[in-house]
PDB file of C-alpha atoms in Angstrom:
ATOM      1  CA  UNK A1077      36.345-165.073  -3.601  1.00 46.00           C
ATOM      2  CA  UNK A1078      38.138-167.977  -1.852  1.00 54.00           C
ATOM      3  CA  UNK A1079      36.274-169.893   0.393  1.00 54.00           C
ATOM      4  CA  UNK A1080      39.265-171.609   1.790  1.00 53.00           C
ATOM      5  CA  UNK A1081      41.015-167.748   2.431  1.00 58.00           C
ATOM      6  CA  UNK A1082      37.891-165.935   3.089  1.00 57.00           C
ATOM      7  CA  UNK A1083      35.567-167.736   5.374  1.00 62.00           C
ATOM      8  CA  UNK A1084      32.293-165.349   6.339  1.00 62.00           C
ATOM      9  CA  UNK A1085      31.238-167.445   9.170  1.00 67.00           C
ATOM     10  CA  UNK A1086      35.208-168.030  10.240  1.00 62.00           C
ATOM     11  CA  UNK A1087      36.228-165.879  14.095  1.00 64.00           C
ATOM     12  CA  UNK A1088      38.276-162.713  13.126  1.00 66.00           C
ATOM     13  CA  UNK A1089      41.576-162.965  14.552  1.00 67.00           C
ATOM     14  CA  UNK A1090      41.611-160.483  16.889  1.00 74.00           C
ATOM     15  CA  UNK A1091      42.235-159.095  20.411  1.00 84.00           C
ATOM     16  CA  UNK A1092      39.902-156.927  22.069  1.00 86.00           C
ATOM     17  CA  UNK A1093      40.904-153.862  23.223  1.00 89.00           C
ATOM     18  CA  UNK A1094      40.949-153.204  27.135  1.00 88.00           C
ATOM     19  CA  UNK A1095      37.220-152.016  28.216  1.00 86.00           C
ATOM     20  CA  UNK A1096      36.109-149.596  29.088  1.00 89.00           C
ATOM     21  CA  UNK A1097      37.822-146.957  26.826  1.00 90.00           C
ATOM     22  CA  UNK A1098      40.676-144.920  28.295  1.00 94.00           C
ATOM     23  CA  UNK A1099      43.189-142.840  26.235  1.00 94.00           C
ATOM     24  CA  UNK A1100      45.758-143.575  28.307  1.00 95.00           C
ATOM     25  CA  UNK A1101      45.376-147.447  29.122  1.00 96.00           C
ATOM     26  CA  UNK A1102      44.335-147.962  25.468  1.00 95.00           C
ATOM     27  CA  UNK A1103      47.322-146.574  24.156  1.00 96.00           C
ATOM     28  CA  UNK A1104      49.538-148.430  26.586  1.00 96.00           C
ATOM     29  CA  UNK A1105      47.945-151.688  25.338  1.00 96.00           C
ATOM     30  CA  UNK A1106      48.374-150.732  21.702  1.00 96.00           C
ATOM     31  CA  UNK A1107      52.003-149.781  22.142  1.00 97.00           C
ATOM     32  CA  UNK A1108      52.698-153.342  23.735  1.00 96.00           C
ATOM     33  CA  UNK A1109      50.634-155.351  21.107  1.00 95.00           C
ATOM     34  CA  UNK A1110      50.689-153.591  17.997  1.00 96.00           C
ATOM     35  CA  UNK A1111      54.581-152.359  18.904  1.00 96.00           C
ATOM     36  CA  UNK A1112      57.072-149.207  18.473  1.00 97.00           C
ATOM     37  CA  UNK A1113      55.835-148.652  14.805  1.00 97.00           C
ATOM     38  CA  UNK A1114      52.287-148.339  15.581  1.00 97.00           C
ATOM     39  CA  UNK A1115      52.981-146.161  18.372  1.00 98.00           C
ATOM     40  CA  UNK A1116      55.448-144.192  17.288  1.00 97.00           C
ATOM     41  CA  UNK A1117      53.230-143.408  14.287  1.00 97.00           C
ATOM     42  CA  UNK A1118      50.365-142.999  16.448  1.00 97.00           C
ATOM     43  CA  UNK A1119      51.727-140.638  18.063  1.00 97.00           C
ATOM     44  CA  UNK A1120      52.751-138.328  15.559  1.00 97.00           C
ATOM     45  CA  UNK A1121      49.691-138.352  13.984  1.00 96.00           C
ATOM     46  CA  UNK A1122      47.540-137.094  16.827  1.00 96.00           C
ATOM     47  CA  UNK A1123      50.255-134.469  17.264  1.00 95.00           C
ATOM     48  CA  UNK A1124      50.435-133.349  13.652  1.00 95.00           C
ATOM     49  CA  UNK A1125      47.034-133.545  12.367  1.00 96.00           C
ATOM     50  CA  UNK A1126      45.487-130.597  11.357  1.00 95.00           C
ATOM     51  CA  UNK A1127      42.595-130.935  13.684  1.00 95.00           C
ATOM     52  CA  UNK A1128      40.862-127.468  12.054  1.00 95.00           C
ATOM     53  CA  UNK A1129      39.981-129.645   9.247  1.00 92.00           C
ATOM     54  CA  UNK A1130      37.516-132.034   9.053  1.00 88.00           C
ATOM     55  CA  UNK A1131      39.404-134.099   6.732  1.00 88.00           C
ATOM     56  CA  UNK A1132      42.942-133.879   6.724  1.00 93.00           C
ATOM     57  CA  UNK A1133      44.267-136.085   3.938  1.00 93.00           C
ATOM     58  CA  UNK A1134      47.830-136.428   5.947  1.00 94.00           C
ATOM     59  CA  UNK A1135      45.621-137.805   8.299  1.00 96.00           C
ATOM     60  CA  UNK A1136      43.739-140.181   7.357  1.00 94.00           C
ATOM     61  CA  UNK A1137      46.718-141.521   5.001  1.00 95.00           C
ATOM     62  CA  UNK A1138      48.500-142.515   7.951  1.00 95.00           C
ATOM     63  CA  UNK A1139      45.154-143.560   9.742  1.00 95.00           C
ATOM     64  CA  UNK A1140      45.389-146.250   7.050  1.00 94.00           C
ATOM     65  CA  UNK A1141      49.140-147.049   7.571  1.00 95.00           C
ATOM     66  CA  UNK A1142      48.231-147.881  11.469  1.00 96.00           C
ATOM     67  CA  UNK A1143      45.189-149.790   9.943  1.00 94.00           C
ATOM     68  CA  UNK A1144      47.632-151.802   7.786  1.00 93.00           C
ATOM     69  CA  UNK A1145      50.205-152.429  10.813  1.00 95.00           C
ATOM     70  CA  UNK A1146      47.376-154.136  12.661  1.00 94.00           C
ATOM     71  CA  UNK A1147      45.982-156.187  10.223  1.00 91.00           C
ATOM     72  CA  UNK A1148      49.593-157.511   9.557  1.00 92.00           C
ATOM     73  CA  UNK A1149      49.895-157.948  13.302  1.00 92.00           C
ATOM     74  CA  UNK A1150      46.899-159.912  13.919  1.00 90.00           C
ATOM     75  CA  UNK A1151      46.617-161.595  10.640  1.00 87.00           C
ATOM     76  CA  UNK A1152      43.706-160.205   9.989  1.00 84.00           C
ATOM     77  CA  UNK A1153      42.360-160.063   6.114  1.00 77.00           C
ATOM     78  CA  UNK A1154      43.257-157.013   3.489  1.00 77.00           C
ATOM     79  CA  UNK A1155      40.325-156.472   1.560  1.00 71.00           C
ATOM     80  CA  UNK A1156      41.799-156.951  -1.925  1.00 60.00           C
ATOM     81  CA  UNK A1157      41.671-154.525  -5.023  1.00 49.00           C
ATOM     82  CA  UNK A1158      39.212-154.809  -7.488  1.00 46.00           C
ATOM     83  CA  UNK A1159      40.486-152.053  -9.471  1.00 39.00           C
ATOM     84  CA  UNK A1160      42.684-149.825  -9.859  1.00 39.00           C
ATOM     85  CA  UNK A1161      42.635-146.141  -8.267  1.00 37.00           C
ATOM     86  CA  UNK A1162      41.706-142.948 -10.598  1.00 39.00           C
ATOM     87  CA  UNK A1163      44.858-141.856 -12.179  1.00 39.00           C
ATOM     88  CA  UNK A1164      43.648-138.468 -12.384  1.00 38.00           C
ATOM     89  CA  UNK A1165      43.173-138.158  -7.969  1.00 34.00           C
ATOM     90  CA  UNK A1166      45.300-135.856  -6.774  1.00 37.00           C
ATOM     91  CA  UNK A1167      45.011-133.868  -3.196  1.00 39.00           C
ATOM     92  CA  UNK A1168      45.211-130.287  -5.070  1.00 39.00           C
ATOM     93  CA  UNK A1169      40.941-131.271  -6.062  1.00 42.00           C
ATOM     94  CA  UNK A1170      40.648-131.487  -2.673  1.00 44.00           C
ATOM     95  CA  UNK A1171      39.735-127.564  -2.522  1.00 45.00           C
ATOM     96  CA  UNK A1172      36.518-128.077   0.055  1.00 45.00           C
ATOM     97  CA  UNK A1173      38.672-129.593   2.618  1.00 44.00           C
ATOM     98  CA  UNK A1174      37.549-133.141   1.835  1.00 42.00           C
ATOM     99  CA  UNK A1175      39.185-135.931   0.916  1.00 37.00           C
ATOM    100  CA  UNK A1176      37.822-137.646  -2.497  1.00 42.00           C
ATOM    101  CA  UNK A1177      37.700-141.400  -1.394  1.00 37.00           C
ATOM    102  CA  UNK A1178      36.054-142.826  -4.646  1.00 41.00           C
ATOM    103  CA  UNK A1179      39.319-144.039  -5.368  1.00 39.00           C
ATOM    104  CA  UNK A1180      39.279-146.505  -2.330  1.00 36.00           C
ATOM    105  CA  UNK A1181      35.929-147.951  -3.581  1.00 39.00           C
ATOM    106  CA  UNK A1182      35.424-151.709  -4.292  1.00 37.00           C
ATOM    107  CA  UNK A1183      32.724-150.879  -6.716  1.00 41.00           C
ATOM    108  CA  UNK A1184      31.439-147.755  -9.462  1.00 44.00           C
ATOM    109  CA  UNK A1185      29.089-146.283  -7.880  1.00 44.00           C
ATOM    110  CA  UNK A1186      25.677-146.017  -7.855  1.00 45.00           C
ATOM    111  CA  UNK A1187      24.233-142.963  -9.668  1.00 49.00           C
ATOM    112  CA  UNK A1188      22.178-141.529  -7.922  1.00 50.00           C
ATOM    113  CA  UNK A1189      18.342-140.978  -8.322  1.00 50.00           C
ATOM    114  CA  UNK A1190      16.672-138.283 -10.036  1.00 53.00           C
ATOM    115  CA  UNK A1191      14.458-137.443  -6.777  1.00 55.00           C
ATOM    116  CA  UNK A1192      16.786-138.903  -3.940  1.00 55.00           C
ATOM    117  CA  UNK A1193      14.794-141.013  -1.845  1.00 61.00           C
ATOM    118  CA  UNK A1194      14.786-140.679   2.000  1.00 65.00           C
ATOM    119  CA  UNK A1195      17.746-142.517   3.811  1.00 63.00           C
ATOM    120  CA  UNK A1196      16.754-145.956   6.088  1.00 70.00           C
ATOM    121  CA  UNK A1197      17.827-145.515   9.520  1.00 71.00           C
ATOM    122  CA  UNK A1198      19.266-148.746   9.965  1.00 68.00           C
ATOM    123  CA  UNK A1199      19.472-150.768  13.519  1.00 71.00           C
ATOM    124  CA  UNK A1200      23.177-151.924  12.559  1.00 76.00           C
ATOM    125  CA  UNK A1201      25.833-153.104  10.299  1.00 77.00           C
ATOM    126  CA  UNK A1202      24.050-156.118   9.237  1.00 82.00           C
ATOM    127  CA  UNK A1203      20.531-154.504   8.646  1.00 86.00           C
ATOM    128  CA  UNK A1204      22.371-152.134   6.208  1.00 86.00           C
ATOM    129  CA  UNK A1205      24.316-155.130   4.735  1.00 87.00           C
ATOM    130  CA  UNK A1206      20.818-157.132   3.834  1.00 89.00           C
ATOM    131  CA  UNK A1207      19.260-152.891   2.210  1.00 89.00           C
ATOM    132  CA  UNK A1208      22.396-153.204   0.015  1.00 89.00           C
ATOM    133  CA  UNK A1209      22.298-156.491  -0.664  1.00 90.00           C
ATOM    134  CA  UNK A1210      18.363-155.774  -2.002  1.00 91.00           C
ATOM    135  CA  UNK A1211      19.326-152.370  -3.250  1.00 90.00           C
ATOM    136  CA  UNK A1212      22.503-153.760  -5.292  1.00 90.00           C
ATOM    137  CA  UNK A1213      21.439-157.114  -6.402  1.00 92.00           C
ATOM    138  CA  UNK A1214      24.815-158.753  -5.387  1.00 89.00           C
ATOM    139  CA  UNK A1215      25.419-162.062  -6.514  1.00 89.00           C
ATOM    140  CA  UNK A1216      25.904-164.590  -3.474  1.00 88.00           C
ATOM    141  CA  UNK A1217      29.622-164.531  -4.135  1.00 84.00           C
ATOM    142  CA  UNK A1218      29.620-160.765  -3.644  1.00 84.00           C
ATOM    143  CA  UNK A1219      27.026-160.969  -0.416  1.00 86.00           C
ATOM    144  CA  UNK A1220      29.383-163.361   1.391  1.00 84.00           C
ATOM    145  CA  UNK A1221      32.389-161.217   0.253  1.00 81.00           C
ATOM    146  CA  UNK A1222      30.989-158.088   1.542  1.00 84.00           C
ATOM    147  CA  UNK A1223      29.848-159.882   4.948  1.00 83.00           C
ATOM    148  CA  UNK A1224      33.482-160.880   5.749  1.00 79.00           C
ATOM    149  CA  UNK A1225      34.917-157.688   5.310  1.00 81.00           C
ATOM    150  CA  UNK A1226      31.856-156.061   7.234  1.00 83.00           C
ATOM    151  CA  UNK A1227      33.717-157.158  10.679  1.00 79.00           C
ATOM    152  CA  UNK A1228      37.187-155.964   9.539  1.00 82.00           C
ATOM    153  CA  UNK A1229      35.368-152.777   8.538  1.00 85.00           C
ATOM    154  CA  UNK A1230      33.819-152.505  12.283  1.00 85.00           C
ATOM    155  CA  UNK A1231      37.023-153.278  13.738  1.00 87.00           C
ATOM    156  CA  UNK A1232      39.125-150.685  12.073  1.00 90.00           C
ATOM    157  CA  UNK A1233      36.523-148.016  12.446  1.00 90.00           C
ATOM    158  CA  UNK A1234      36.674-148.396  16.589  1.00 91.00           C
ATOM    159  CA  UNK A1235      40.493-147.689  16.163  1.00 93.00           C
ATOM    160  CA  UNK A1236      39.876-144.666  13.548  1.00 94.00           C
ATOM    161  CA  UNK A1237      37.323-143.181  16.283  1.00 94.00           C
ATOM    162  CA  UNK A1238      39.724-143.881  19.046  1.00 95.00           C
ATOM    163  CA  UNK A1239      42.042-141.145  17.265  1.00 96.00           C
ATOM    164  CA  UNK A1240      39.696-139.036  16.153  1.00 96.00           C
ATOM    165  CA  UNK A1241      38.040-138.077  19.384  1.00 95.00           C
ATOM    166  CA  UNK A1242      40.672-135.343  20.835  1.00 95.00           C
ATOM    167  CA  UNK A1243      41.175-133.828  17.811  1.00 96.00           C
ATOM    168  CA  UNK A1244      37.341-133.876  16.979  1.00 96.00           C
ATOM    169  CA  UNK A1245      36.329-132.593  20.990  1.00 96.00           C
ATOM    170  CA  UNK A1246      39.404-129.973  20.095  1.00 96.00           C
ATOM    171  CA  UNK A1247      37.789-128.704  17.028  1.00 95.00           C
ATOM    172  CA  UNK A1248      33.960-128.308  18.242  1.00 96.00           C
ATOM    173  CA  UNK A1249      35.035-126.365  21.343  1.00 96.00           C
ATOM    174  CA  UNK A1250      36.670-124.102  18.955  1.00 95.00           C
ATOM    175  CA  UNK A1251      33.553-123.450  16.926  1.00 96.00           C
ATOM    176  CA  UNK A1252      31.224-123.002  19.917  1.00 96.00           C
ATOM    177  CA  UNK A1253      33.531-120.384  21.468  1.00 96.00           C
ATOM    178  CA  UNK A1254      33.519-118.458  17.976  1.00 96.00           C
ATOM    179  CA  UNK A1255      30.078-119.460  17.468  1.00 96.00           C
ATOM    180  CA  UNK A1256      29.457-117.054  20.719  1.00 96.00           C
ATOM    181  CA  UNK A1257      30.526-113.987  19.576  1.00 95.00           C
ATOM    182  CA  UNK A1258      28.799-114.369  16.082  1.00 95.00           C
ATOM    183  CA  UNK A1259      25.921-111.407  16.516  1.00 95.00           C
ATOM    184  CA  UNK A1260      26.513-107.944  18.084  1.00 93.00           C
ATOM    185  CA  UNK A1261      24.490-107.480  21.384  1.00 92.00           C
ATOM    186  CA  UNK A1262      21.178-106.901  20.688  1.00 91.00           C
ATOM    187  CA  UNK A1263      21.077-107.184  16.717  1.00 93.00           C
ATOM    188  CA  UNK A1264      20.910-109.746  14.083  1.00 92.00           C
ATOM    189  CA  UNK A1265      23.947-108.130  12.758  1.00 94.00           C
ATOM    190  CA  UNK A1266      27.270-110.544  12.877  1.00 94.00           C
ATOM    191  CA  UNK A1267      29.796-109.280  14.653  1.00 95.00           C
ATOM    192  CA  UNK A1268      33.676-107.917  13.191  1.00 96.00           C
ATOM    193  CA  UNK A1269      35.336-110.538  16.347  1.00 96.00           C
ATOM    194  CA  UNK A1270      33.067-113.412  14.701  1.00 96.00           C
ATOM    195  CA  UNK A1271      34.317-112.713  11.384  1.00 96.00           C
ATOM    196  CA  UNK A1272      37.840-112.391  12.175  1.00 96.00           C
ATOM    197  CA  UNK A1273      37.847-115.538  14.622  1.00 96.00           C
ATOM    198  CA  UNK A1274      36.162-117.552  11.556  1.00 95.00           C
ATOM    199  CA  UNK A1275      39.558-116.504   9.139  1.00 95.00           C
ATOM    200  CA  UNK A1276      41.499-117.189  11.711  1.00 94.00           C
ATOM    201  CA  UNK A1277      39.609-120.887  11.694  1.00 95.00           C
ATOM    202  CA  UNK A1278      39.543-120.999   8.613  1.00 93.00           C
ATOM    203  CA  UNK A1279      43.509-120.173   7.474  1.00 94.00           C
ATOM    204  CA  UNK A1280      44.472-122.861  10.073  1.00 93.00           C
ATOM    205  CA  UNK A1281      42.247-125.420   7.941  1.00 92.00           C
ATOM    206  CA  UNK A1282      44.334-124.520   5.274  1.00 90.00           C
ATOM    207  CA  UNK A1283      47.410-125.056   6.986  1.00 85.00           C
ATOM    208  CA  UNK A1284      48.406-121.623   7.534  1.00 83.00           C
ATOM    209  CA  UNK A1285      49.438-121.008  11.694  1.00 68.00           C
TER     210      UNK A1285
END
């Protein structure tokens, strides 16, 4: 931790997005201020992505890559490595249709209780900061670390739900029309159209068309 590099009371440098949200004028603005490889990128991705599963790895690979243009762009801050990824990660454990991200994590994590406690609802970012801080006993060094990266984190999760939102609205229409035809008329019984609608669902989460 370098105070001179890593100030947490230093601006962000960083342009706010045009307000209020529009697909359309948003991506406009990103073309002409991130530039041709964001967009182009962009663009593919929300084309591509499998939007039948709720975590496409693909996906959220190149989310990253468009995270990493910006950040370059704006000279905003990379959150450095602490250590290295797991060696043994590969997408082929990813058999539930989500991604493992423990190998993106700054720290091990926390194992967990033997009678899991109820989760805070917290008010925002920084309320949860100050439970963790409690929760984790981080050193001062770490606190002011984690408060830095906190607004990068906010920043790049606006952009991440600015992509997500088609292929997310997509998806749930999907599973309310199948959701429909789940019980026969009359019975409790499901139905042979939900069952074949949910394979159908289902094989395009697993990439088959």
């Amino acid at each position: 931790y370098d105070p001179d590099t890593y100030d947490p009371d230093g601006p962000v440098p960083w342009t706010p997005e045009p307000g209020p949200y529009d697909p359309k004028t948003y991506t406009a603005w990103g073309r002409k201020h991130f530039g041709e490889e964001w967009y182009k990128l962009r663009e593919t991705i929300l084309r591509e992505r499998n939007i039948y599963r709720i975590s496409d790895p693909v996906y959220l690979e190149c989310q990253k890559a468009l995270r990493v243009i910006e950040h370059k762009i704006e000279g905003r801050l990379f959150r450095p490595v602490l250590r290295p990824p797991t060696p043994a990660y590969s997408h082929a454990d990813d058999n539930d249709g989500n991604i493992n991200l423990s190998r993106f994590s700054t720290y091990d994590p926390t194992p967990l209780p033997r009678e899991p406690s109820p989760v805070p609802v917290f008010g925002d970012v920084w309320e949860r900061l100050e439970y963790e801080r409690k929760r984790s006993c981080w050193s001062e060094k770490e606190y002011q670390f984690e408060r830095i990266f906190r607004k990068e984190e906010r920043i790049d999760w606006a952009g991440a739900k600015h992509e997500d939102q088609e292929g997310d609205r997509q998806r749930e229409k999907g599973l309310e029309e199948i959701e429909k035809v789940r019980y026969i008329p009359g019975t409790a019984m499901k139905s042979d159209e939900y069952e074949r609608r949910m394979r159908q669902f289902n094989h395009r989460a697993e990439g088959w068309t």
